[in-house]
PDB file of C-alpha atoms and ligand atoms in Angstrom:
ATOM      1  CA  MET A 637       0.000   0.000   0.000  1.00 85.00           C
ATOM      2  CA  PRO A 638       2.111   2.995  -1.156  1.00 97.00           C
ATOM      3  CA  ALA A 639       1.194   5.929   1.088  1.00 98.00           C
ATOM      4  CA  LEU A 640       1.622   9.630   0.318  1.00 98.00           C
ATOM      5  CA  LEU A 641       1.782  12.171   3.138  1.00 98.00           C
ATOM      6  CA  HIS A 642       0.197  15.350   1.732  1.00 98.00           C
ATOM      7  CA  ILE A 643       1.147  18.419   3.785  1.00 98.00           C
ATOM      8  CA  ASP A 644      -0.387  21.854   3.222  1.00 98.00           C
ATOM      9  CA  THR A 645       0.618  25.017   5.042  1.00 98.00           C
ATOM     10  CA  SER A 646      -0.899  27.989   3.205  1.00 98.00           C
ATOM     11  CA  VAL A 647      -2.986  30.358   5.309  1.00 98.00           C
ATOM     12  CA  ASP A 648      -5.205  30.780   2.259  1.00 97.00           C
ATOM     13  CA  GLY A 649      -7.838  28.312   1.150  1.00 94.00           C
ATOM     14  CA  GLU A 650      -9.121  27.852  -2.381  1.00 92.00           C
ATOM     15  CA  ARG A 651      -7.016  30.612  -3.909  1.00 95.00           C
ATOM     16  CA  SER A 652      -3.771  29.061  -2.635  1.00 98.00           C
ATOM     17  CA  ARG A 653      -1.480  27.963  -5.464  1.00 98.00           C
ATOM     18  CA  THR A 654       0.480  25.527  -3.327  1.00 98.00           C
ATOM     19  CA  ARG A 655      -2.757  23.853  -2.209  1.00 98.00           C
ATOM     20  CA  ARG A 656      -3.821  23.437  -5.828  1.00 98.00           C
ATOM     21  CA  LEU A 657      -0.432  22.004  -6.799  1.00 98.00           C
ATOM     22  CA  THR A 658      -0.128  19.574  -3.882  1.00 98.00           C
ATOM     23  CA  ALA A 659      -3.709  18.448  -4.636  1.00 98.00           C
ATOM     24  CA  ALA A 660      -2.806  17.878  -8.295  1.00 98.00           C
ATOM     25  CA  LEU A 661       0.107  15.661  -7.226  1.00 98.00           C
ATOM     26  CA  ALA A 662      -2.049  13.772  -4.713  1.00 98.00           C
ATOM     27  CA  ASP A 663      -4.825  13.252  -7.298  1.00 98.00           C
ATOM     28  CA  ALA A 664      -2.328  11.793  -9.772  1.00 98.00           C
ATOM     29  CA  TRP A 665      -0.997   9.520  -7.005  1.00 98.00           C
ATOM     30  CA  ARG A 666      -4.529   8.268  -6.175  1.00 98.00           C
ATOM     31  CA  ALA A 667      -5.294   7.721  -9.870  1.00 98.00           C
ATOM     32  CA  ARG A 668      -2.639   4.990  -9.960  1.00 98.00           C
ATOM     33  CA  GLY A 669      -4.964   2.596  -8.158  1.00 98.00           C
ATOM     34  CA  PRO A 670      -6.847   1.958  -4.930  1.00 97.00           C
ATOM     35  CA  GLU A 671      -3.672   0.803  -3.164  1.00 98.00           C
ATOM     36  CA  TYR A 672      -2.173   4.327  -3.571  1.00 98.00           C
ATOM     37  CA  THR A 673      -3.370   5.988  -0.369  1.00 98.00           C
ATOM     38  CA  VAL A 674      -3.056   9.592   0.817  1.00 98.00           C
ATOM     39  CA  VAL A 675      -2.870  10.982   4.357  1.00 98.00           C
ATOM     40  CA  ALA A 676      -3.620  14.729   4.443  1.00 98.00           C
ATOM     41  CA  ARG A 677      -2.050  16.958   7.098  1.00 98.00           C
ATOM     42  CA  ASP A 678      -2.994  20.651   7.201  1.00 98.00           C
ATOM     43  CA  LEU A 679      -0.484  22.494   9.370  1.00 98.00           C
ATOM     44  CA  HIS A 680      -2.437  25.751   9.064  1.00 98.00           C
ATOM     45  CA  LEU A 681      -5.653  24.249  10.456  1.00 98.00           C
ATOM     46  CA  ASP A 682      -3.836  21.992  12.912  1.00 98.00           C
ATOM     47  CA  PRO A 683      -0.580  23.770  13.829  1.00 98.00           C
ATOM     48  CA  PRO A 684       2.212  21.863  15.567  1.00 98.00           C
ATOM     49  CA  PRO A 685       3.545  23.254  18.870  1.00 97.00           C
ATOM     50  CA  VAL A 686       6.274  25.867  18.520  1.00 97.00           C
ATOM     51  CA  MET A 687       9.545  24.663  20.049  1.00 97.00           C
ATOM     52  CA  THR A 688      10.096  26.047  23.555  1.00 96.00           C
ATOM     53  CA  ALA A 689      12.828  23.718  24.881  1.00 95.00           C
ATOM     54  CA  SER A 690      15.967  22.341  23.233  1.00 96.00           C
ATOM     55  CA  ALA A 691      15.118  18.925  24.728  1.00 97.00           C
ATOM     56  CA  GLN A 692      12.667  18.642  21.814  1.00 97.00           C
ATOM     57  CA  HIS A 693      15.584  18.389  19.398  1.00 97.00           C
ATOM     58  CA  TRP A 694      17.047  15.275  21.015  1.00 97.00           C
ATOM     59  CA  PRO A 695      16.034  11.714  21.786  1.00 96.00           C
ATOM     60  CA  GLU A 696      15.723  11.001  25.513  1.00 94.00           C
ATOM     61  CA  ARG A 697      19.198   9.383  25.699  1.00 95.00           C
ATOM     62  CA  LEU A 698      20.804  12.653  24.515  1.00 95.00           C
ATOM     63  CA  ARG A 699      18.773  15.114  26.610  1.00 94.00           C
ATOM     64  CA  GLY A 700      21.164  15.130  29.553  1.00 91.00           C
ATOM     65  CA  GLY A 701      18.272  14.649  31.952  1.00 93.00           C
ATOM     66  CA  GLU A 702      16.329  17.641  30.599  1.00 95.00           C
ATOM     67  CA  LEU A 703      12.602  16.930  30.604  1.00 94.00           C
ATOM     68  CA  LEU A 704      10.311  17.280  27.624  1.00 96.00           C
ATOM     69  CA  GLU A 705       6.727  18.345  28.313  1.00 96.00           C
ATOM     70  CA  ALA A 706       4.435  15.321  27.918  1.00 96.00           C
ATOM     71  CA  GLY A 707       2.132  17.002  25.386  1.00 97.00           C
ATOM     72  CA  VAL A 708       5.073  17.985  23.192  1.00 97.00           C
ATOM     73  CA  ALA A 709       6.559  14.490  23.432  1.00 97.00           C
ATOM     74  CA  ALA A 710       3.214  13.025  22.331  1.00 97.00           C
ATOM     75  CA  ALA A 711       2.893  15.489  19.416  1.00 98.00           C
ATOM     76  CA  GLN A 712       6.458  14.706  18.359  1.00 98.00           C
ATOM     77  CA  ALA A 713       5.938  10.936  18.477  1.00 98.00           C
ATOM     78  CA  ALA A 714       2.720  11.257  16.452  1.00 98.00           C
ATOM     79  CA  ALA A 715       4.321  13.519  13.825  1.00 98.00           C
ATOM     80  CA  ILE A 716       7.351  11.223  13.435  1.00 98.00           C
ATOM     81  CA  ASP A 717       5.157   8.109  13.222  1.00 98.00           C
ATOM     82  CA  GLU A 718       3.028   9.768  10.530  1.00 98.00           C
ATOM     83  CA  LEU A 719       6.132  10.731   8.548  1.00 98.00           C
ATOM     84  CA  LEU A 720       7.745   7.304   8.873  1.00 98.00           C
ATOM     85  CA  ALA A 721       4.520   5.644   7.656  1.00 98.00           C
ATOM     86  CA  ALA A 722       4.763   7.545   4.355  1.00 98.00           C
ATOM     87  CA  ASP A 723       6.481   6.198   1.249  1.00 98.00           C
ATOM     88  CA  ALA A 724       6.482   9.690  -0.271  1.00 98.00           C
ATOM     89  CA  VAL A 725       5.819  13.206   0.986  1.00 98.00           C
ATOM     90  CA  VAL A 726       4.562  16.340  -0.765  1.00 98.00           C
ATOM     91  CA  ILE A 727       4.776  19.674   1.057  1.00 99.00           C
ATOM     92  CA  GLY A 728       3.230  22.965  -0.041  1.00 98.00           C
ATOM     93  CA  VAL A 729       5.538  25.861   0.842  1.00 98.00           C
ATOM     94  CA  PRO A 730       4.098  29.350   0.324  1.00 98.00           C
ATOM     95  CA  MET A 731       6.783  32.019   0.709  1.00 98.00           C
ATOM     96  CA  TYR A 732       6.121  34.319   3.651  1.00 98.00           C
ATOM     97  CA  ASN A 733       8.683  37.098   4.092  1.00 98.00           C
ATOM     98  CA  TYR A 734      11.344  35.163   2.177  1.00 98.00           C
ATOM     99  CA  ALA A 735      10.879  32.144   4.429  1.00 98.00           C
ATOM    100  CA  MET A 736       8.795  29.002   4.913  1.00 98.00           C
ATOM    101  CA  PRO A 737       5.576  29.324   6.968  1.00 98.00           C
ATOM    102  CA  ALA A 738       6.148  29.275  10.731  1.00 98.00           C
ATOM    103  CA  THR A 739       3.888  26.219  11.056  1.00 98.00           C
ATOM    104  CA  LEU A 740       6.125  24.262   8.688  1.00 98.00           C
ATOM    105  CA  LYS A 741       9.234  25.305  10.610  1.00 98.00           C
ATOM    106  CA  ALA A 742       7.516  24.091  13.794  1.00 98.00           C
ATOM    107  CA  TRP A 743       6.800  20.741  12.070  1.00 98.00           C
ATOM    108  CA  ILE A 744      10.436  20.425  10.967  1.00 98.00           C
ATOM    109  CA  ASP A 745      11.544  21.234  14.524  1.00 98.00           C
ATOM    110  CA  LEU A 746       9.347  18.346  15.700  1.00 98.00           C
ATOM    111  CA  VAL A 747      10.357  15.676  13.203  1.00 98.00           C
ATOM    112  CA  HIS A 748      14.081  16.416  12.690  1.00 98.00           C
ATOM    113  CA  VAL A 749      15.573  14.578  15.652  1.00 98.00           C
ATOM    114  CA  PRO A 750      19.289  13.713  15.352  1.00 97.00           C
ATOM    115  CA  GLY A 751      19.867  10.071  16.224  1.00 97.00           C
ATOM    116  CA  VAL A 752      16.242   9.205  15.342  1.00 98.00           C
ATOM    117  CA  THR A 753      15.314  10.617  11.917  1.00 98.00           C
ATOM    118  CA  ALA A 754      18.805  11.852  10.973  1.00 98.00           C
ATOM    119  CA  PRO A 755      22.320  10.581  11.645  1.00 97.00           C
ATOM    120  CA  PHE A 756      24.091  11.666  14.849  1.00 96.00           C
ATOM    121  CA  ASP A 757      25.494   9.250  17.433  1.00 93.00           C
ATOM    122  CA  VAL A 758      23.983   6.410  15.411  1.00 95.00           C
ATOM    123  CA  ASP A 759      23.573   6.183  11.661  1.00 94.00           C
ATOM    124  CA  ALA A 760      19.781   6.655  11.783  1.00 94.00           C
ATOM    125  CA  GLN A 761      18.178   7.617   8.491  1.00 97.00           C
ATOM    126  CA  PRO A 762      14.897   5.688   8.316  1.00 98.00           C
ATOM    127  CA  LEU A 763      13.556   7.851   5.464  1.00 98.00           C
ATOM    128  CA  ALA A 764      16.606   7.377   3.224  1.00 98.00           C
ATOM    129  CA  GLY A 765      15.702   7.022  -0.445  1.00 98.00           C
ATOM    130  CA  ARG A 766      12.024   7.911  -0.048  1.00 98.00           C
ATOM    131  CA  ALA A 767      10.617  10.626  -2.298  1.00 98.00           C
ATOM    132  CA  ALA A 768       9.903  14.172  -1.132  1.00 98.00           C
ATOM    133  CA  VAL A 769       8.479  16.991  -3.234  1.00 98.00           C
ATOM    134  CA  LEU A 770       8.576  20.615  -2.102  1.00 98.00           C
ATOM    135  CA  ILE A 771       6.093  22.831  -3.924  1.00 98.00           C
ATOM    136  CA  GLY A 772       6.934  26.507  -3.498  1.00 98.00           C
ATOM    137  CA  ALA A 773       4.886  29.554  -4.464  1.00 98.00           C
ATOM    138  CA  ARG A 774       5.672  33.227  -4.203  1.00 98.00           C
ATOM    139  CA  GLY A 775       3.888  36.424  -5.130  1.00 98.00           C
ATOM    140  CA  GLY A 776       6.818  38.195  -6.757  1.00 98.00           C
ATOM    141  CA  SER A 777       9.235  37.123  -9.447  1.00 98.00           C
ATOM    142  CA  ASP A 778      12.244  35.052  -8.411  1.00 98.00           C
ATOM    143  CA  GLU A 779      14.786  37.447  -9.892  1.00 96.00           C
ATOM    144  CA  ASP A 780      16.069  38.051  -6.344  1.00 97.00           C
ATOM    145  CA  GLY A 781      16.690  34.329  -5.777  1.00 97.00           C
ATOM    146  CA  GLY A 782      14.245  34.212  -2.860  1.00 98.00           C
ATOM    147  CA  PHE A 783      13.187  30.593  -3.456  1.00 98.00           C
ATOM    148  CA  ALA A 784      16.729  29.421  -2.687  1.00 97.00           C
ATOM    149  CA  HIS A 785      16.383  31.109   0.697  1.00 96.00           C
ATOM    150  CA  ALA A 786      12.800  30.044   1.496  1.00 97.00           C
ATOM    151  CA  LEU A 787      13.279  26.435   0.404  1.00 98.00           C
ATOM    152  CA  GLY A 788      17.009  26.004   1.070  1.00 97.00           C
ATOM    153  CA  SER A 789      16.953  24.875   4.699  1.00 97.00           C
ATOM    154  CA  LEU A 790      14.013  22.556   3.999  1.00 98.00           C
ATOM    155  CA  GLU A 791      15.864  20.967   1.089  1.00 98.00           C
ATOM    156  CA  LEU A 792      18.943  20.473   3.261  1.00 98.00           C
ATOM    157  CA  THR A 793      16.951  18.891   6.086  1.00 98.00           C
ATOM    158  CA  LEU A 794      15.095  16.503   3.789  1.00 98.00           C
ATOM    159  CA  ARG A 795      18.002  15.675   1.466  1.00 98.00           C
ATOM    160  CA  GLU A 796      21.036  15.723   3.774  1.00 97.00           C
ATOM    161  CA  GLY A 797      19.393  15.076   7.143  1.00 98.00           C
ATOM    162  CA  PHE A 798      16.730  12.542   6.182  1.00 98.00           C
ATOM    163  CA  GLY A 799      18.446  11.272   3.015  1.00 98.00           C
ATOM    164  CA  MET A 800      15.230  11.696   1.012  1.00 98.00           C
ATOM    165  CA  ASP A 801      15.132  11.845  -2.779  1.00 98.00           C
ATOM    166  CA  THR A 802      14.006  15.483  -2.851  1.00 98.00           C
ATOM    167  CA  ARG A 803      12.542  17.431  -5.808  1.00 98.00           C
ATOM    168  CA  VAL A 804      11.420  21.041  -5.974  1.00 98.00           C
ATOM    169  CA  VAL A 805       8.571  22.531  -8.019  1.00 98.00           C
ATOM    170  CA  THR A 806       7.990  26.295  -7.941  1.00 98.00           C
ATOM    171  CA  THR A 807       5.593  28.879  -9.263  1.00 98.00           C
ATOM    172  CA  SER A 808       6.194  32.620  -8.945  1.00 98.00           C
ATOM    173  CA  ARG A 809       4.413  35.897  -9.804  1.00 98.00           C
ATOM    174  CA  THR A 810       1.230  34.631  -8.138  1.00 98.00           C
ATOM    175  CA  LEU A 811       0.276  38.241  -7.306  1.00 98.00           C
ATOM    176  CA  ALA A 812       0.233  39.217 -10.986  1.00 98.00           C
ATOM    177  CA  HIS A 813      -3.536  39.752 -10.837  1.00 94.00           C
ATOM    178  CA  ARG A 814      -2.896  42.587  -8.353  1.00 95.00           C
ATOM    179  CA  VAL A 815       0.425  43.813  -9.792  1.00 96.00           C
ATOM    180  CA  PRO A 816       0.132  43.576 -13.591  1.00 96.00           C
ATOM    181  CA  GLU A 817       3.832  44.521 -14.006  1.00 97.00           C
ATOM    182  CA  LEU A 818       4.603  40.947 -12.867  1.00 97.00           C
ATOM    183  CA  GLY A 819       3.110  39.653 -16.112  1.00 97.00           C
ATOM    184  CA  PRO A 820      -0.155  37.721 -15.803  1.00 97.00           C
ATOM    185  CA  GLN A 821       0.665  35.564 -18.840  1.00 97.00           C
ATOM    186  CA  LEU A 822       4.118  34.681 -17.494  1.00 97.00           C
ATOM    187  CA  ALA A 823       2.460  33.785 -14.166  1.00 98.00           C
ATOM    188  CA  ALA A 824      -0.188  31.636 -15.865  1.00 98.00           C
ATOM    189  CA  ASP A 825       2.423  29.818 -17.985  1.00 98.00           C
ATOM    190  CA  GLU A 826       4.580  29.139 -14.953  1.00 98.00           C
ATOM    191  CA  PHE A 827       1.615  27.826 -12.956  1.00 98.00           C
ATOM    192  CA  GLU A 828       0.583  25.533 -15.815  1.00 98.00           C
ATOM    193  CA  ALA A 829       4.139  24.152 -16.073  1.00 98.00           C
ATOM    194  CA  ALA A 830       4.222  23.576 -12.297  1.00 98.00           C
ATOM    195  CA  SER A 831       0.829  21.799 -12.454  1.00 98.00           C
ATOM    196  CA  ALA A 832       2.074  19.498 -15.215  1.00 98.00           C
ATOM    197  CA  ARG A 833       5.219  18.720 -13.213  1.00 98.00           C
ATOM    198  CA  ALA A 834       3.187  18.019 -10.052  1.00 98.00           C
ATOM    199  CA  ARG A 835       0.860  15.676 -11.965  1.00 98.00           C
ATOM    200  CA  ALA A 836       3.822  13.889 -13.556  1.00 98.00           C
ATOM    201  CA  LEU A 837       5.515  13.402 -10.169  1.00 98.00           C
ATOM    202  CA  GLY A 838       2.296  12.086  -8.630  1.00 98.00           C
ATOM    203  CA  ALA A 839       2.037   9.579 -11.454  1.00 98.00           C
ATOM    204  CA  SER A 840       5.636   8.406 -11.224  1.00 97.00           C
ATOM    205  CA  LEU A 841       7.149   8.761  -7.720  1.00 95.00           C
TER     206      LEU A 841
HETATM  207  C1  LIG B  60       2.550  37.155   5.149  1.00 58.58           C
HETATM  208  C2  LIG B  60       2.932  37.061   3.695  1.00 58.58           C
HETATM  209  C3  LIG B  60       4.239  37.290   3.338  1.00 58.58           C
HETATM  210  C4  LIG B  60       4.614  37.187   2.002  1.00 58.58           C
HETATM  211  N1  LIG B  60       5.923  37.366   1.675  1.00 58.58           N
HETATM  212  C5  LIG B  60       6.306  37.252   0.392  1.00 58.58           C
HETATM  213  C6  LIG B  60       7.678  37.411   0.026  1.00 58.58           C
HETATM  214  O1  LIG B  60       8.556  37.615   0.855  1.00 58.58           O
HETATM  215  N2  LIG B  60       7.996  37.314  -1.277  1.00 58.58           N
HETATM  216  C7  LIG B  60       7.080  37.030  -2.245  1.00 58.58           C
HETATM  217  O2  LIG B  60       7.438  36.940  -3.419  1.00 58.58           O
HETATM  218  N3  LIG B  60       5.764  36.839  -1.932  1.00 58.58           N
HETATM  219  C8  LIG B  60       5.361  36.950  -0.644  1.00 58.58           C
HETATM  220  N4  LIG B  60       4.045  36.748  -0.298  1.00 58.58           N
HETATM  221  C9  LIG B  60       3.082  36.320  -1.331  1.00 58.58           C
HETATM  222  C10 LIG B  60       2.908  34.812  -1.298  1.00 58.58           C
HETATM  223  O3  LIG B  60       4.153  34.152  -1.417  1.00 58.58           O
HETATM  224  C11 LIG B  60       1.987  34.369  -2.432  1.00 58.58           C
HETATM  225  O4  LIG B  60       0.682  34.879  -2.185  1.00 58.58           O
HETATM  226  C12 LIG B  60       1.950  32.866  -2.622  1.00 58.58           C
HETATM  227  O5  LIG B  60       1.109  32.573  -3.726  1.00 58.58           O
HETATM  228  C13 LIG B  60       1.471  32.178  -1.351  1.00 58.58           C
HETATM  229  O6  LIG B  60       1.266  30.783  -1.568  1.00 58.58           O
HETATM  230  P1  LIG B  60      -0.229  30.202  -1.696  1.00 58.58           P
HETATM  231  O7  LIG B  60      -0.773  30.754  -3.006  1.00 58.58           O
HETATM  232  O8  LIG B  60      -0.096  28.743  -1.708  1.00 58.58           O
HETATM  233  O9  LIG B  60      -1.020  30.714  -0.524  1.00 58.58           O
HETATM  234  C14 LIG B  60       3.648  36.854   1.017  1.00 58.58           C
HETATM  235  C15 LIG B  60       2.312  36.631   1.409  1.00 58.58           C
HETATM  236  C16 LIG B  60       1.958  36.729   2.732  1.00 58.58           C
HETATM  237  C17 LIG B  60       0.527  36.456   3.133  1.00 58.58           C
END
């Protein structure tokens, strides 16, 4: 039963480009047959706890006796279990102030645990080789290279930390309807190309 973990983070609903693109990938995944299942996780509607203690970053054996609040430990175990149950992951990443959404950073801070999901004192990399797709959207053009900044640390965590086979799909100029200088046709063409890429990945990962 190949399982896709479908993560959305946009604060917007229907008009969100990343939501439309992650949905296109998930639909193509489902279309491969009834055994291709999808688990949806909406970090905007159901935000993970923001990290408040460094103990969260470590497994119990490396916490030096520091305690982790029981609710946080339970949220962390659930998030890691959900991630480890997935054969592939797609994550929608709207750009907010040149960065990933705070809810997604909080999720990464929960699931990136050296010695458990990434190598540290032991060579743990249980997600090695599994597919991950980051789908980025931004309102402006990417002439300033902002995607490299907003997606860069995520790519490093997934690719180098988790060892996942990580791809990136982006669409820019999404505010062209409000700022015509961005080029509505360029924006539409880019979104169509990103949709085609998302569908192709969902059909082939
Ligand atoms: C709080 C906030 C900050 C934003 N910051 C940027 C930014 O730094 N650069 C940019 O190009 N667009 C920025 N945008 C525009 C979004 O990236 C754009 O609307 C994008 O399409 C959001 O993804 P979504 O369509 O999936 O919601 C920002 C939007 C919001 C709401």
